[in-house]
Amino acid sequence: LNYKYLIYCDGNTLSDRMRLLLCSKSVIIRPNSKYEEFYSYLLINNLNYIQYNNINELRTIYDNLEKRPDICNEIVDRNILFVQNVLTYENILYYCKLLINGLTECDTR
């Protein structure tokens, strides 16, 4: 986690990796993906991460980020606040509670 930039790639499972990367103090660069975390809709391209559609875009993204360290700092700061204020342990437990209660309600119908 001692890198300025981290590339987040989809794997065979959704491993909750993004939550860990958000507090890494690195800029997350990720491909456009159909896979989501339960909080993905709260994250915004170019504000919380940098998204690419084609691997050939990585050099341009890197060059642009190197020219604008202020943008990198803003992304890192924003992500740290996101983890501290949104992805709290309590909020994650509450989300799990809603899921479990929702499943229980479906079983009783």
PDB file of C-alpha atoms in Angstrom:
ATOM      1  CA  LEU A   1       0.000   0.000   0.000  1.00  0.00           C
ATOM      2  CA  ASN A   2       2.990   2.288  -0.389  1.00  0.00           C
ATOM      3  CA  TYR A   3       2.135   3.196  -3.978  1.00  0.00           C
ATOM      4  CA  LYS A   4       0.685   6.397  -5.406  1.00  0.00           C
ATOM      5  CA  TYR A   5      -1.587   4.440  -7.731  1.00  0.00           C
ATOM      6  CA  LEU A   6      -3.271   1.067  -7.324  1.00  0.00           C
ATOM      7  CA  ILE A   7      -5.008  -0.799 -10.112  1.00  0.00           C
ATOM      8  CA  TYR A   8      -8.185  -2.508  -8.953  1.00  0.00           C
ATOM      9  CA  CYS A   9      -9.067  -5.439 -11.183  1.00  0.00           C
ATOM     10  CA  ASP A  10     -12.087  -7.683 -11.015  1.00  0.00           C
ATOM     11  CA  GLY A  11     -11.342 -11.203  -9.935  1.00  0.00           C
ATOM     12  CA  ASN A  12     -13.304 -14.412  -9.780  1.00  0.00           C
ATOM     13  CA  THR A  13     -15.128 -13.175  -6.683  1.00  0.00           C
ATOM     14  CA  LEU A  14     -16.087  -9.870  -5.198  1.00  0.00           C
ATOM     15  CA  SER A  15     -13.739  -9.824  -2.248  1.00  0.00           C
ATOM     16  CA  ASP A  16     -14.527  -6.465  -0.647  1.00  0.00           C
ATOM     17  CA  ARG A  17     -11.164  -5.245  -1.908  1.00  0.00           C
ATOM     18  CA  MET A  18     -12.396  -1.783  -2.838  1.00  0.00           C
ATOM     19  CA  ARG A  19     -13.206  -0.968   0.794  1.00  0.00           C
ATOM     20  CA  LEU A  20      -9.611  -1.739   1.722  1.00  0.00           C
ATOM     21  CA  LEU A  21      -8.183   0.231  -1.178  1.00  0.00           C
ATOM     22  CA  LEU A  22     -10.266   3.298  -0.349  1.00  0.00           C
ATOM     23  CA  CYS A  23      -8.237   3.825   2.825  1.00  0.00           C
ATOM     24  CA  SER A  24      -4.873   3.051   1.214  1.00  0.00           C
ATOM     25  CA  LYS A  25      -3.840   6.674   0.571  1.00  0.00           C
ATOM     26  CA  SER A  26      -3.407   5.711  -3.082  1.00  0.00           C
ATOM     27  CA  VAL A  27      -5.363   6.724  -6.158  1.00  0.00           C
ATOM     28  CA  ILE A  28      -7.439   3.776  -7.331  1.00  0.00           C
ATOM     29  CA  ILE A  29      -7.464   3.127 -11.058  1.00  0.00           C
ATOM     30  CA  ARG A  30     -10.095   0.631 -12.116  1.00  0.00           C
ATOM     31  CA  PRO A  31     -11.603  -0.740 -15.289  1.00  0.00           C
ATOM     32  CA  ASN A  32     -15.195  -0.083 -16.202  1.00  0.00           C
ATOM     33  CA  SER A  33     -16.970  -3.076 -14.678  1.00  0.00           C
ATOM     34  CA  LYS A  34     -20.403  -4.563 -14.222  1.00  0.00           C
ATOM     35  CA  TYR A  35     -19.479  -5.766 -10.725  1.00  0.00           C
ATOM     36  CA  GLU A  36     -20.415  -3.678  -7.708  1.00  0.00           C
ATOM     37  CA  GLU A  37     -20.040  -3.414  -3.978  1.00  0.00           C
ATOM     38  CA  PHE A  38     -23.127  -2.480  -1.968  1.00  0.00           C
ATOM     39  CA  TYR A  39     -21.840   1.112  -1.760  1.00  0.00           C
ATOM     40  CA  SER A  40     -20.601   1.449  -5.354  1.00  0.00           C
ATOM     41  CA  TYR A  41     -23.389   3.836  -6.271  1.00  0.00           C
ATOM     42  CA  LEU A  42     -21.920   6.310  -3.750  1.00  0.00           C
ATOM     43  CA  LEU A  43     -18.500   6.349  -5.446  1.00  0.00           C
ATOM     44  CA  ILE A  44     -17.932   8.614  -8.422  1.00  0.00           C
ATOM     45  CA  ASN A  45     -15.469   8.295 -11.267  1.00  0.00           C
ATOM     46  CA  ASN A  46     -12.774  11.012 -11.117  1.00  0.00           C
ATOM     47  CA  LEU A  47     -13.738  11.848  -7.530  1.00  0.00           C
ATOM     48  CA  ASN A  48     -13.132   8.532  -5.733  1.00  0.00           C
ATOM     49  CA  TYR A  49     -11.303   6.594  -8.425  1.00  0.00           C
ATOM     50  CA  ILE A  50     -10.176   6.877 -12.024  1.00  0.00           C
ATOM     51  CA  GLN A  51     -11.941   4.577 -14.443  1.00  0.00           C
ATOM     52  CA  TYR A  52     -10.683   3.293 -17.770  1.00  0.00           C
ATOM     53  CA  ASN A  53     -12.371   1.376 -20.565  1.00  0.00           C
ATOM     54  CA  ASN A  54      -9.277   0.110 -22.347  1.00  0.00           C
ATOM     55  CA  ILE A  55      -5.919  -0.868 -20.880  1.00  0.00           C
ATOM     56  CA  ASN A  56      -4.252   1.375 -23.456  1.00  0.00           C
ATOM     57  CA  GLU A  57      -5.621   4.366 -21.523  1.00  0.00           C
ATOM     58  CA  LEU A  58      -3.416   3.640 -18.495  1.00  0.00           C
ATOM     59  CA  ARG A  59      -0.405   5.596 -19.758  1.00  0.00           C
ATOM     60  CA  THR A  60      -2.495   8.701 -20.375  1.00  0.00           C
ATOM     61  CA  ILE A  61      -4.158   8.382 -16.960  1.00  0.00           C
ATOM     62  CA  TYR A  62      -0.764   8.019 -15.314  1.00  0.00           C
ATOM     63  CA  ASP A  63       0.665  11.031 -17.155  1.00  0.00           C
ATOM     64  CA  ASN A  64      -2.351  13.175 -16.246  1.00  0.00           C
ATOM     65  CA  LEU A  65      -2.167  12.199 -12.574  1.00  0.00           C
ATOM     66  CA  GLU A  66       1.555  12.906 -12.433  1.00  0.00           C
ATOM     67  CA  LYS A  67       0.898  16.415 -13.739  1.00  0.00           C
ATOM     68  CA  ARG A  68      -1.828  17.031 -11.146  1.00  0.00           C
ATOM     69  CA  PRO A  69      -0.764  15.887  -7.660  1.00  0.00           C
ATOM     70  CA  ASP A  70      -3.484  18.140  -6.228  1.00  0.00           C
ATOM     71  CA  ILE A  71      -6.118  15.923  -7.842  1.00  0.00           C
ATOM     72  CA  CYS A  72      -4.448  12.844  -6.385  1.00  0.00           C
ATOM     73  CA  ASN A  73      -4.474  14.384  -2.917  1.00  0.00           C
ATOM     74  CA  GLU A  74      -8.140  15.307  -3.257  1.00  0.00           C
ATOM     75  CA  ILE A  75      -9.086  11.759  -4.267  1.00  0.00           C
ATOM     76  CA  VAL A  76      -7.135  10.255  -1.372  1.00  0.00           C
ATOM     77  CA  ASP A  77      -8.613  12.721   1.145  1.00  0.00           C
ATOM     78  CA  ARG A  78     -12.137  12.169  -0.171  1.00  0.00           C
ATOM     79  CA  ASN A  79     -11.773   8.396   0.105  1.00  0.00           C
ATOM     80  CA  ILE A  80     -10.459   8.549   3.655  1.00  0.00           C
ATOM     81  CA  LEU A  81     -13.487  10.646   4.628  1.00  0.00           C
ATOM     82  CA  PHE A  82     -15.771   8.209   2.819  1.00  0.00           C
ATOM     83  CA  VAL A  83     -14.395   5.277   4.790  1.00  0.00           C
ATOM     84  CA  GLN A  84     -14.560   7.189   8.085  1.00  0.00           C
ATOM     85  CA  ASN A  85     -18.095   8.499   7.566  1.00  0.00           C
ATOM     86  CA  VAL A  86     -19.882   5.987   5.338  1.00  0.00           C
ATOM     87  CA  LEU A  87     -18.106   2.639   5.491  1.00  0.00           C
ATOM     88  CA  THR A  88     -18.105   2.494   9.258  1.00  0.00           C
ATOM     89  CA  TYR A  89     -18.356  -0.809  11.057  1.00  0.00           C
ATOM     90  CA  GLU A  90     -21.796   0.192  12.319  1.00  0.00           C
ATOM     91  CA  ASN A  91     -23.054   1.061   8.829  1.00  0.00           C
ATOM     92  CA  ILE A  92     -21.774  -2.214   7.397  1.00  0.00           C
ATOM     93  CA  LEU A  93     -23.501  -4.143  10.203  1.00  0.00           C
ATOM     94  CA  TYR A  94     -26.692  -2.172   9.590  1.00  0.00           C
ATOM     95  CA  TYR A  95     -26.553  -3.040   5.883  1.00  0.00           C
ATOM     96  CA  CYS A  96     -26.113  -6.724   6.762  1.00  0.00           C
ATOM     97  CA  LYS A  97     -29.084  -6.484   9.151  1.00  0.00           C
ATOM     98  CA  LEU A  98     -31.262  -5.027   6.399  1.00  0.00           C
ATOM     99  CA  LEU A  99     -30.250  -7.845   4.066  1.00  0.00           C
ATOM    100  CA  ILE A 100     -30.939 -10.559   6.632  1.00  0.00           C
ATOM    101  CA  ASN A 101     -34.265  -9.021   7.622  1.00  0.00           C
ATOM    102  CA  GLY A 102     -35.197  -8.717   3.961  1.00  0.00           C
ATOM    103  CA  LEU A 103     -34.412 -12.364   3.341  1.00  0.00           C
ATOM    104  CA  THR A 104     -36.403 -13.362   6.389  1.00  0.00           C
ATOM    105  CA  GLU A 105     -39.395 -11.354   5.174  1.00  0.00           C
ATOM    106  CA  CYS A 106     -39.178 -13.076   1.766  1.00  0.00           C
ATOM    107  CA  ASP A 107     -39.203 -16.516   3.443  1.00  0.00           C
ATOM    108  CA  THR A 108     -42.380 -15.735   5.365  1.00  0.00           C
ATOM    109  CA  ARG A 109     -44.367 -14.594   2.331  1.00  0.00           C
TER     110      ARG A 109
END
